[in-house]
mmCIF file of C-alpha atoms and ligand atoms in Angstrom:
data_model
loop_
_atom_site.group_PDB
_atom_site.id
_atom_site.type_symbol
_atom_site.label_atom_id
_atom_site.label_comp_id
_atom_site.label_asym_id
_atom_site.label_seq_id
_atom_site.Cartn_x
_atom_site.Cartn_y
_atom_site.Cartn_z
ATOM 1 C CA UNK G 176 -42.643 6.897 15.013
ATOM 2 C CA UNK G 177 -41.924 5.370 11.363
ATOM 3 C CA UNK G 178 -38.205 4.104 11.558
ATOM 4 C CA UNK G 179 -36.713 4.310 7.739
ATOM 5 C CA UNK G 180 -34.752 1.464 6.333
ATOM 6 C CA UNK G 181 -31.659 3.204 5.145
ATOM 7 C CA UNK G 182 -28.856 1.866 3.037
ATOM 8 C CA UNK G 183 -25.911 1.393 5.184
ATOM 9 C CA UNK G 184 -23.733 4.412 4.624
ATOM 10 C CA UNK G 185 -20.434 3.433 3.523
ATOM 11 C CA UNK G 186 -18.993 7.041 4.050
ATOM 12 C CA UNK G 187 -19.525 5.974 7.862
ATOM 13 C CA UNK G 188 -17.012 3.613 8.086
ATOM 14 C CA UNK G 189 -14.007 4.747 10.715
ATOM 15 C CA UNK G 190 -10.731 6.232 8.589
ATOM 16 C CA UNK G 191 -7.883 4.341 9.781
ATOM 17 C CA UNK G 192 -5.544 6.602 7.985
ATOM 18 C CA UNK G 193 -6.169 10.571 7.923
ATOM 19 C CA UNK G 194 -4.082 13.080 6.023
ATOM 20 C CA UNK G 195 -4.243 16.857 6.963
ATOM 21 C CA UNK G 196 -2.658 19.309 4.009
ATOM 22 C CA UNK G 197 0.632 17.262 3.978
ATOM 23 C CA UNK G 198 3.285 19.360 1.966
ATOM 24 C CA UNK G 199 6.776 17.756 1.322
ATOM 25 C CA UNK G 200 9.993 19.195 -0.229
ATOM 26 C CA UNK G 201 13.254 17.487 -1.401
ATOM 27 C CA UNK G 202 15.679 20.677 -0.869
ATOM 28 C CA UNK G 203 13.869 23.274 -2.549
ATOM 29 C CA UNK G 204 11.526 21.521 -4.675
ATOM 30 C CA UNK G 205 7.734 21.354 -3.575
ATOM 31 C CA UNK G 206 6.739 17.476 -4.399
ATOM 32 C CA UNK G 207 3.781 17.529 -2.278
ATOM 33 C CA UNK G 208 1.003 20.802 -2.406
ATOM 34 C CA UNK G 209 -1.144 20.134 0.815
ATOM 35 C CA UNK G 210 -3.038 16.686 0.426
ATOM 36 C CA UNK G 211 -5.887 16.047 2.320
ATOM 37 C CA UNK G 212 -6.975 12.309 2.172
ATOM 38 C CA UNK G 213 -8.719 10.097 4.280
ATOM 39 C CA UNK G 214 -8.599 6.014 4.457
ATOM 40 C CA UNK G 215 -11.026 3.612 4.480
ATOM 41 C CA UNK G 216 -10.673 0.255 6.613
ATOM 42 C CA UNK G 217 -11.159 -2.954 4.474
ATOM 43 C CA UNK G 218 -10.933 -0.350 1.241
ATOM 44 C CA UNK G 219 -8.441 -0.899 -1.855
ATOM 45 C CA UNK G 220 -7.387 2.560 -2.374
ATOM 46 C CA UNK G 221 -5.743 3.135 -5.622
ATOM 47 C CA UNK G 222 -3.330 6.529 -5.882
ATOM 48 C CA UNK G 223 -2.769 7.468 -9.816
ATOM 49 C CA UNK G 224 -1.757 10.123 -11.485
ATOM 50 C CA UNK G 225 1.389 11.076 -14.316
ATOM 51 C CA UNK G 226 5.252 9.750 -13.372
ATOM 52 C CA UNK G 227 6.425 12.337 -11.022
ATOM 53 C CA UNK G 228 2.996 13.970 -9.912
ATOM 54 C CA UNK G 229 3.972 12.907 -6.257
ATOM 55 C CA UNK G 230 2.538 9.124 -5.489
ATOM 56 C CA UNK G 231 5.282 7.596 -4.535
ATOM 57 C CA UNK G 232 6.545 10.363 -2.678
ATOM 58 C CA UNK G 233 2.793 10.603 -0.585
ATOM 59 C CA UNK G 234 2.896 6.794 -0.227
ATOM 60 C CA UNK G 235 6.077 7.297 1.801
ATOM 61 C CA UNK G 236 4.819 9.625 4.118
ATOM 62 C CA UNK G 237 2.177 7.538 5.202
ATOM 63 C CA UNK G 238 4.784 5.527 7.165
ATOM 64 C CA UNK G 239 7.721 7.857 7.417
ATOM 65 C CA UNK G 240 9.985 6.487 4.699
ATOM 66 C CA UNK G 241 11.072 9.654 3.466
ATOM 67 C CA UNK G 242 13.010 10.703 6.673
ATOM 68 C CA UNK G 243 15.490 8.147 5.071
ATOM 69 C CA UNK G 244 16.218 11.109 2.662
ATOM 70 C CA UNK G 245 18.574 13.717 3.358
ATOM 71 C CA UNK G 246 17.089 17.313 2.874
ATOM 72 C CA UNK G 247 13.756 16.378 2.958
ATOM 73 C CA UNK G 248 10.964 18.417 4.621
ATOM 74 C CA UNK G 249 7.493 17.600 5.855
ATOM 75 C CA UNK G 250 4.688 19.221 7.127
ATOM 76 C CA UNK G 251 0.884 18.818 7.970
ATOM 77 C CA UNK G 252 -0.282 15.812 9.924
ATOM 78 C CA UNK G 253 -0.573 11.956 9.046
ATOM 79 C CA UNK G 254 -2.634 10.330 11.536
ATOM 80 C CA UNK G 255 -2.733 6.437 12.022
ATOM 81 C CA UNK G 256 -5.973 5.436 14.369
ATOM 82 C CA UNK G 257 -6.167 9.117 15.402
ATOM 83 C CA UNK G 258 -2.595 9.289 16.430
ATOM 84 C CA UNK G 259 0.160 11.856 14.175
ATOM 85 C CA UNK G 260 3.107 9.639 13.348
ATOM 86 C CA UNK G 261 4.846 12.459 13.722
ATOM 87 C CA UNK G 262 4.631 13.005 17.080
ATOM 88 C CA UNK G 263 7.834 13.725 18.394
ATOM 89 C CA UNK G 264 9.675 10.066 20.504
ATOM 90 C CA UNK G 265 7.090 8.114 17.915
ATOM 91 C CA UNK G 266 8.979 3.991 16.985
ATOM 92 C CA UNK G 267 9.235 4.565 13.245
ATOM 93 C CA UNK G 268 9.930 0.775 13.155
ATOM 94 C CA UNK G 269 7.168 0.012 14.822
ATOM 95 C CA UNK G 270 4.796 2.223 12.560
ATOM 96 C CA UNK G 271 6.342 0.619 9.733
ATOM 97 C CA UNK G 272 4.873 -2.811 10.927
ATOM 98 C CA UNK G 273 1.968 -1.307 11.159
ATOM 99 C CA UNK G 274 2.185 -0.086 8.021
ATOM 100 C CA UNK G 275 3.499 -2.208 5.931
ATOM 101 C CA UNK G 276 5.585 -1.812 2.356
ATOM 102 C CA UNK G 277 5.886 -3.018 -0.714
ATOM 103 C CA UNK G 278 7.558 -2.288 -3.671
ATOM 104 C CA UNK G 279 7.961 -2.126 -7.281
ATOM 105 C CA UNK G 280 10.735 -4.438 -7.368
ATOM 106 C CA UNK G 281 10.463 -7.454 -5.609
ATOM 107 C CA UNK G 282 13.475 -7.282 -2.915
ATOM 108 C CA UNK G 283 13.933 -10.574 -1.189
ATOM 109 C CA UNK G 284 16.533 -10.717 1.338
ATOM 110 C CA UNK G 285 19.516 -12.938 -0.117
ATOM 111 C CA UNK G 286 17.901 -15.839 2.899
ATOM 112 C CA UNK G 287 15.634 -18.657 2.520
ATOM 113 C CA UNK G 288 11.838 -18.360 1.807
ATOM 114 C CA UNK G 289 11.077 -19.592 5.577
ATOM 115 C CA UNK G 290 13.715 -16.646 7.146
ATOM 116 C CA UNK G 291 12.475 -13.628 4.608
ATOM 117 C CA UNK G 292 9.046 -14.335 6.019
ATOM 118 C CA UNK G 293 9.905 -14.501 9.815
ATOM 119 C CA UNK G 294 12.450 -11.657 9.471
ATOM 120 C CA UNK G 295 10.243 -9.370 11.135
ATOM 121 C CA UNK G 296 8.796 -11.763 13.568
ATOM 122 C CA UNK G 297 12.413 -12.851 14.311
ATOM 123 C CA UNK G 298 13.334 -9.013 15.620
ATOM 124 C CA UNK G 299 10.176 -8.688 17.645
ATOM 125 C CA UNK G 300 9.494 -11.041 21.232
ATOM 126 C CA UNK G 301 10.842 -14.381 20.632
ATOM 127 C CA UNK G 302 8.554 -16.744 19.206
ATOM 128 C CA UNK G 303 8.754 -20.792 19.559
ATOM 129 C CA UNK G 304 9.839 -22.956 16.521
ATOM 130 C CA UNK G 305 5.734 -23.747 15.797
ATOM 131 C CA UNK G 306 4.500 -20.135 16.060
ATOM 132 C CA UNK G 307 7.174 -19.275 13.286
ATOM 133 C CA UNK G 308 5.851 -22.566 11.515
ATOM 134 C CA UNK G 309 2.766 -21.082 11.710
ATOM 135 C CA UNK G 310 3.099 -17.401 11.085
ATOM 136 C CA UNK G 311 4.860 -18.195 7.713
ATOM 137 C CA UNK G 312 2.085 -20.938 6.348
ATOM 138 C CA UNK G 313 -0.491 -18.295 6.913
ATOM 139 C CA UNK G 314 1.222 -15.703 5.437
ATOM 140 C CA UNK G 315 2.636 -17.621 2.693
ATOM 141 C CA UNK G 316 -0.905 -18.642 2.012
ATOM 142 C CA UNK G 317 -2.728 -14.666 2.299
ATOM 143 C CA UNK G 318 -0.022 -13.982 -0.411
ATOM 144 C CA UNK G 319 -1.238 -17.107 -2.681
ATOM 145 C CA UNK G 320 2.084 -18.347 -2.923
ATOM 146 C CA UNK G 321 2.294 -21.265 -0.255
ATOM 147 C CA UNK G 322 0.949 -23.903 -2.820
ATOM 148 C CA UNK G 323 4.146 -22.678 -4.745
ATOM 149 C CA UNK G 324 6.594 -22.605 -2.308
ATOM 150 C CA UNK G 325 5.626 -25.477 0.359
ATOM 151 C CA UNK G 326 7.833 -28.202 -0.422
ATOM 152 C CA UNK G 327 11.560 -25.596 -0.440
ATOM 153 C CA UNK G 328 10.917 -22.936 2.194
ATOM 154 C CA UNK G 329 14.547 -23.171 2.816
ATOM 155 C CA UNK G 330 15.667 -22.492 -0.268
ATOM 156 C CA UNK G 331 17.014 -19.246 -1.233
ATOM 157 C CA UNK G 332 13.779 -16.906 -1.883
ATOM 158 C CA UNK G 333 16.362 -15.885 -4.879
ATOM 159 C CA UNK G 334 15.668 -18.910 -6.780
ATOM 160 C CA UNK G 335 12.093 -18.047 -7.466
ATOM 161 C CA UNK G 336 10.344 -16.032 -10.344
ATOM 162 C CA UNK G 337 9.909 -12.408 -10.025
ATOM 163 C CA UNK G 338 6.210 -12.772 -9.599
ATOM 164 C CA UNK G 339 7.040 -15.310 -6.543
ATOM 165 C CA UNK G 340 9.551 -13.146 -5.173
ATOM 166 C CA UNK G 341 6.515 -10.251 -5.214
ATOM 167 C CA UNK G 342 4.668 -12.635 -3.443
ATOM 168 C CA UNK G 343 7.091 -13.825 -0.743
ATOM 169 C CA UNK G 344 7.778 -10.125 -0.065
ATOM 170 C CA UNK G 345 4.160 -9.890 0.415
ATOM 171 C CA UNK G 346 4.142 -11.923 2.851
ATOM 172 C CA UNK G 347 7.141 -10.915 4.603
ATOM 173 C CA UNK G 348 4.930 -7.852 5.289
ATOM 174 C CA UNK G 349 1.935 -9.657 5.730
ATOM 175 C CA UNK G 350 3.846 -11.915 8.725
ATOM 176 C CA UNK G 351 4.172 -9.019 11.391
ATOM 177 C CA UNK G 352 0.019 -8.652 10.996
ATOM 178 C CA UNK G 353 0.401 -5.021 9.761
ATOM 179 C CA UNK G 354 -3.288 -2.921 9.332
ATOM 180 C CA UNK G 355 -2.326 -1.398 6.380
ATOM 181 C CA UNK G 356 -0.342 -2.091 3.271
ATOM 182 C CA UNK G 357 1.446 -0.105 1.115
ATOM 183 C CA UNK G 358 1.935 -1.108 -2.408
ATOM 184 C CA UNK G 359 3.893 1.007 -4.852
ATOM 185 C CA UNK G 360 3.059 -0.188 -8.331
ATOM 186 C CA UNK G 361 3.961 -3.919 -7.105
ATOM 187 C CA UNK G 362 3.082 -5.396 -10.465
ATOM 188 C CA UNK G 363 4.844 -3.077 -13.236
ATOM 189 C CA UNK G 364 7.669 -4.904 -13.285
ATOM 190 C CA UNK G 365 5.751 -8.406 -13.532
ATOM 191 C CA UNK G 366 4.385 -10.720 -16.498
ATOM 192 C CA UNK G 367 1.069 -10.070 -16.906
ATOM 193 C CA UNK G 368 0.140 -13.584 -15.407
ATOM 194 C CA UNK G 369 2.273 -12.862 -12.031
ATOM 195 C CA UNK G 370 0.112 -9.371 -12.110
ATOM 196 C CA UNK G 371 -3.154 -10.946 -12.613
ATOM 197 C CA UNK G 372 -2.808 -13.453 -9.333
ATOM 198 C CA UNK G 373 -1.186 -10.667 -7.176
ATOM 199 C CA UNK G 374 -4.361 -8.176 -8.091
ATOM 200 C CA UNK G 375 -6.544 -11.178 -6.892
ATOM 201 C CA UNK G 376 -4.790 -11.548 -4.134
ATOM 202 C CA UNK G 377 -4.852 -8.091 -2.894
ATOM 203 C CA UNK G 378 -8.907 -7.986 -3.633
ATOM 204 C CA UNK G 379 -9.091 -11.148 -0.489
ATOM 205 C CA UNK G 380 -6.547 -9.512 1.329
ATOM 206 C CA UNK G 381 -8.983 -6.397 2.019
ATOM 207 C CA UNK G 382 -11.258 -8.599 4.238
ATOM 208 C CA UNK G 383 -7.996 -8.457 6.974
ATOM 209 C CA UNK G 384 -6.147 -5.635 5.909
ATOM 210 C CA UNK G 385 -6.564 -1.164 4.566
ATOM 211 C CA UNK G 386 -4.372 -1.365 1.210
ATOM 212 C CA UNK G 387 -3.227 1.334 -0.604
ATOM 213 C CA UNK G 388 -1.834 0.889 -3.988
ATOM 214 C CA UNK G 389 -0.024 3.560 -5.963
ATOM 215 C CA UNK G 390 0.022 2.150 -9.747
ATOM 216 C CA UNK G 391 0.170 3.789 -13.361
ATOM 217 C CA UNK G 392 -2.114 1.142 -14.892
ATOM 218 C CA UNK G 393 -5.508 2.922 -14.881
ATOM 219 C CA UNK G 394 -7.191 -0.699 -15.763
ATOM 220 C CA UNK G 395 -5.809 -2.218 -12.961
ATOM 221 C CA UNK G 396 -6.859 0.878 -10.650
ATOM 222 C CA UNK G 397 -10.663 0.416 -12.010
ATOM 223 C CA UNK G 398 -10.606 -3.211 -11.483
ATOM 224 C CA UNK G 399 -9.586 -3.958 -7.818
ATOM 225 C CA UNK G 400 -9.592 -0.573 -6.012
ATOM 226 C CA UNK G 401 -13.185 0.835 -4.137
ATOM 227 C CA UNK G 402 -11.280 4.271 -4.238
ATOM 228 C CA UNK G 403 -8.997 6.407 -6.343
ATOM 229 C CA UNK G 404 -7.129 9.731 -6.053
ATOM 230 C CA UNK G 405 -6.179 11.328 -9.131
ATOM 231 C CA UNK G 406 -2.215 13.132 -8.571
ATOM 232 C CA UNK G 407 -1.253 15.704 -10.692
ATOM 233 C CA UNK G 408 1.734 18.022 -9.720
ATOM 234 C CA UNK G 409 1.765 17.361 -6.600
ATOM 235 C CA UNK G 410 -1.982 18.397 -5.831
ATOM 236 C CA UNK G 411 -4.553 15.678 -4.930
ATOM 237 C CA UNK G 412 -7.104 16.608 -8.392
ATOM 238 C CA UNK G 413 -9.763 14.662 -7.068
ATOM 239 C CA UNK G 414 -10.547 11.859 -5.038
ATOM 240 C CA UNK G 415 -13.808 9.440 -5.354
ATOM 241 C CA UNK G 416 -15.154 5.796 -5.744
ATOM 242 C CA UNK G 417 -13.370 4.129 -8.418
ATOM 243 C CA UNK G 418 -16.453 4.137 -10.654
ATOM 244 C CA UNK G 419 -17.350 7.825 -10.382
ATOM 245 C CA UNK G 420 -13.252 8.273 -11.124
ATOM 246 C CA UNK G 421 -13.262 6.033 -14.142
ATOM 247 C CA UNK G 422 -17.005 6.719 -15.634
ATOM 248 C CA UNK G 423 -17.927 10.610 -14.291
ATOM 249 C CA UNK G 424 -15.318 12.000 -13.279
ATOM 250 C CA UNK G 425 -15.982 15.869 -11.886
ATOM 251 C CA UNK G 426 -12.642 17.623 -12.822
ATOM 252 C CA UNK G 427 -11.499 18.405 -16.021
ATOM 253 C CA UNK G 428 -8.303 17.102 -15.726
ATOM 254 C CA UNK G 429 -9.331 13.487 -14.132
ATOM 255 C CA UNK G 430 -10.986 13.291 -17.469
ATOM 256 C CA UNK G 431 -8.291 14.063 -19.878
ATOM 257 C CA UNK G 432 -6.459 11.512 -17.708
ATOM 258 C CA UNK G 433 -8.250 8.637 -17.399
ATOM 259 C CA UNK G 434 -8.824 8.975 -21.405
ATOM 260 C CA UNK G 435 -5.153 9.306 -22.020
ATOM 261 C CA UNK G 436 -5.135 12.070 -22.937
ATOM 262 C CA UNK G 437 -1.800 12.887 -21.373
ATOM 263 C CA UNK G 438 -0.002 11.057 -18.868
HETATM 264 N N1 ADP D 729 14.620 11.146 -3.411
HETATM 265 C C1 ADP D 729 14.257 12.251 -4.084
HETATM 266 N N2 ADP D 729 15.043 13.347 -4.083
HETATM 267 C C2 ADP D 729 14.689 14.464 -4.745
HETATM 268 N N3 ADP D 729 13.566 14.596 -5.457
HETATM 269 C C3 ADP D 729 12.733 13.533 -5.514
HETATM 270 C C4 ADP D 729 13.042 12.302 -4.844
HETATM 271 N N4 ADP D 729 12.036 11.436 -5.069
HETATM 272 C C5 ADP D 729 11.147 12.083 -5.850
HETATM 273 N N5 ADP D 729 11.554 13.344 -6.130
HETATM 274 C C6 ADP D 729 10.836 14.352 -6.929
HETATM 275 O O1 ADP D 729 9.535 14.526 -6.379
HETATM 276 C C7 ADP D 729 8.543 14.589 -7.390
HETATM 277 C C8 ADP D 729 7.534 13.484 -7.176
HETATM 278 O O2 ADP D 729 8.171 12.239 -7.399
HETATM 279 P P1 ADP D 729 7.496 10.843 -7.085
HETATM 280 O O3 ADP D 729 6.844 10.903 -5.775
HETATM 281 O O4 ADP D 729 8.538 9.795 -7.289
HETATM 282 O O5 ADP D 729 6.383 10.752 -8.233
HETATM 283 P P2 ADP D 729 5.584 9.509 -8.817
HETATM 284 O O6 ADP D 729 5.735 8.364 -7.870
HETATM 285 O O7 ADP D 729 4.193 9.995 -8.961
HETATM 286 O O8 ADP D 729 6.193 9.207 -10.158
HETATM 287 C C9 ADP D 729 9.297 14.518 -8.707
HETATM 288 O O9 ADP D 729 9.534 15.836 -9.141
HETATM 289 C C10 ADP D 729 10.596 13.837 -8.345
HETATM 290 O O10 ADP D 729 11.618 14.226 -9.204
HETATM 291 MG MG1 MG D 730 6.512 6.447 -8.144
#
């Protein structure tokens, strides 16, 4: 029997993150219309779509932020390695170091470098004096800061640039070893230089790590994510490789998107 040598199919790689027609509403108000989407392992997913069509508000249910808000309702299932974080008696803080956050503005704790990296570490088991040595020169390092940062880890992480902060707070989530990362548009209120290193960053950080990024800058998306899923009104449009997004897109409105046409 003739055995064919087949591309390896990348659609055959396990989802670590699966989303069943999720629907959310603040009060009244329908922000989310039934989203089905499925994650990748090792993938840079990029979420984009017009202020207000719903990223943010999807990012957050992918580790339960929005039960912090009062009125809000959920339904459909997000599943993390096959299990619903839903589940009733489920650790919401231990989901969230599993899935990990960042966001828009950098938000240091008001501590030094060395104790906003090992705060999570630090509530977890104990760890000895070289595992925390450890745990925050590899982090520090994943988040291409370390070089930076080396020589005053106990300073205040307040005395640093905005586009070191972003990175310390990287690496504050990066510390507790989540698998995936949450980003919500972690560079828009950076220099474009601070931007440029934390995109790089994020494209070596997909060897360890499932990131999903929710950002408004369509050149960024087409740069460093393999996927992207166009928002609009709180419907998921359409959802693809990055290339077939950005260069043939299927739906009508993807198109008049991506070529700014509105948005
Ligand atoms: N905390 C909130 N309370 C009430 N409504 C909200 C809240 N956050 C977002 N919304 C509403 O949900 C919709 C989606 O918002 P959001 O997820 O922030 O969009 P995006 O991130 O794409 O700009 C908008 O209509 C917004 O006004
Ligand atoms: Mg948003």
């Amino acid at each position: 029997m003739a055995i064919e040598a087949t591309e390896p199919d990348k659609t055959a790689a396990p989802p670590i993150i699966d989303t069943e027609d999720v629907h959310l509403w603040y009060g009244s108000n329908e922000a989310l219309k039934g989203i089905n989407l499925t994650f990748k392992e090792h993938e840079i997913t990029a979420l984009i779509g017009p202020s207000g069509c719903g990223k943010s508000t999807y990012l957050r249910t992918l580790n339960r932020m929005n039960d912090l808000i009062p009125g809000v309702t959920i339904k459909g299932e997000v599943k993390l390695k096959g299990k619903d974080i839903y589940a009733p008696g489920n650790d919401t803080v231990s989901l969230r170091k599993e899935v990990g956050m960042v966001f828009q503005q950098p938000n240091p704790f008001p501590f030094s470098i060395y104790d906003n990296v090992t705060y999570g570490l630090r509530l977890g088991k104990q760890h000895t004096r070289e595992q925390l040595d450890e745990a925050v020169e590899t982090a520090l390092r994943q988040a291409a800061v370390w070089e930076e940062v080396k020589d005053k880890l106990h300073d205040s992480a307040l005395g640093l640039s905005g586009g070191q902060q972003q990175r310390v707070c990287i690496a504050r989530v990066l510390a507790v070893k989540p698998d995936v990362v949450l980003l919500d548009e972690p560079t828009s209120a950076l220099d474009p230089i601070s931007s440029s290193q934390i995109e790089s960053m994020l494209v070596a950080l997909k060897k360890d790590y499932t990131i999903i990024l929710v950002t408004h800058n369509m050149s960024q998306a087409s740069r460093i994510s393999d996927r992207t899923a166009f928002f609009l009104q709180g419907h998921l449009v359409e959802y693809d490789d990055t290339k077939t997004i950005f260069l043939n897109p299927h739906k009508k409105e993807t198109e008049d998107y991506i070529s700014g046409r509105f948005g």
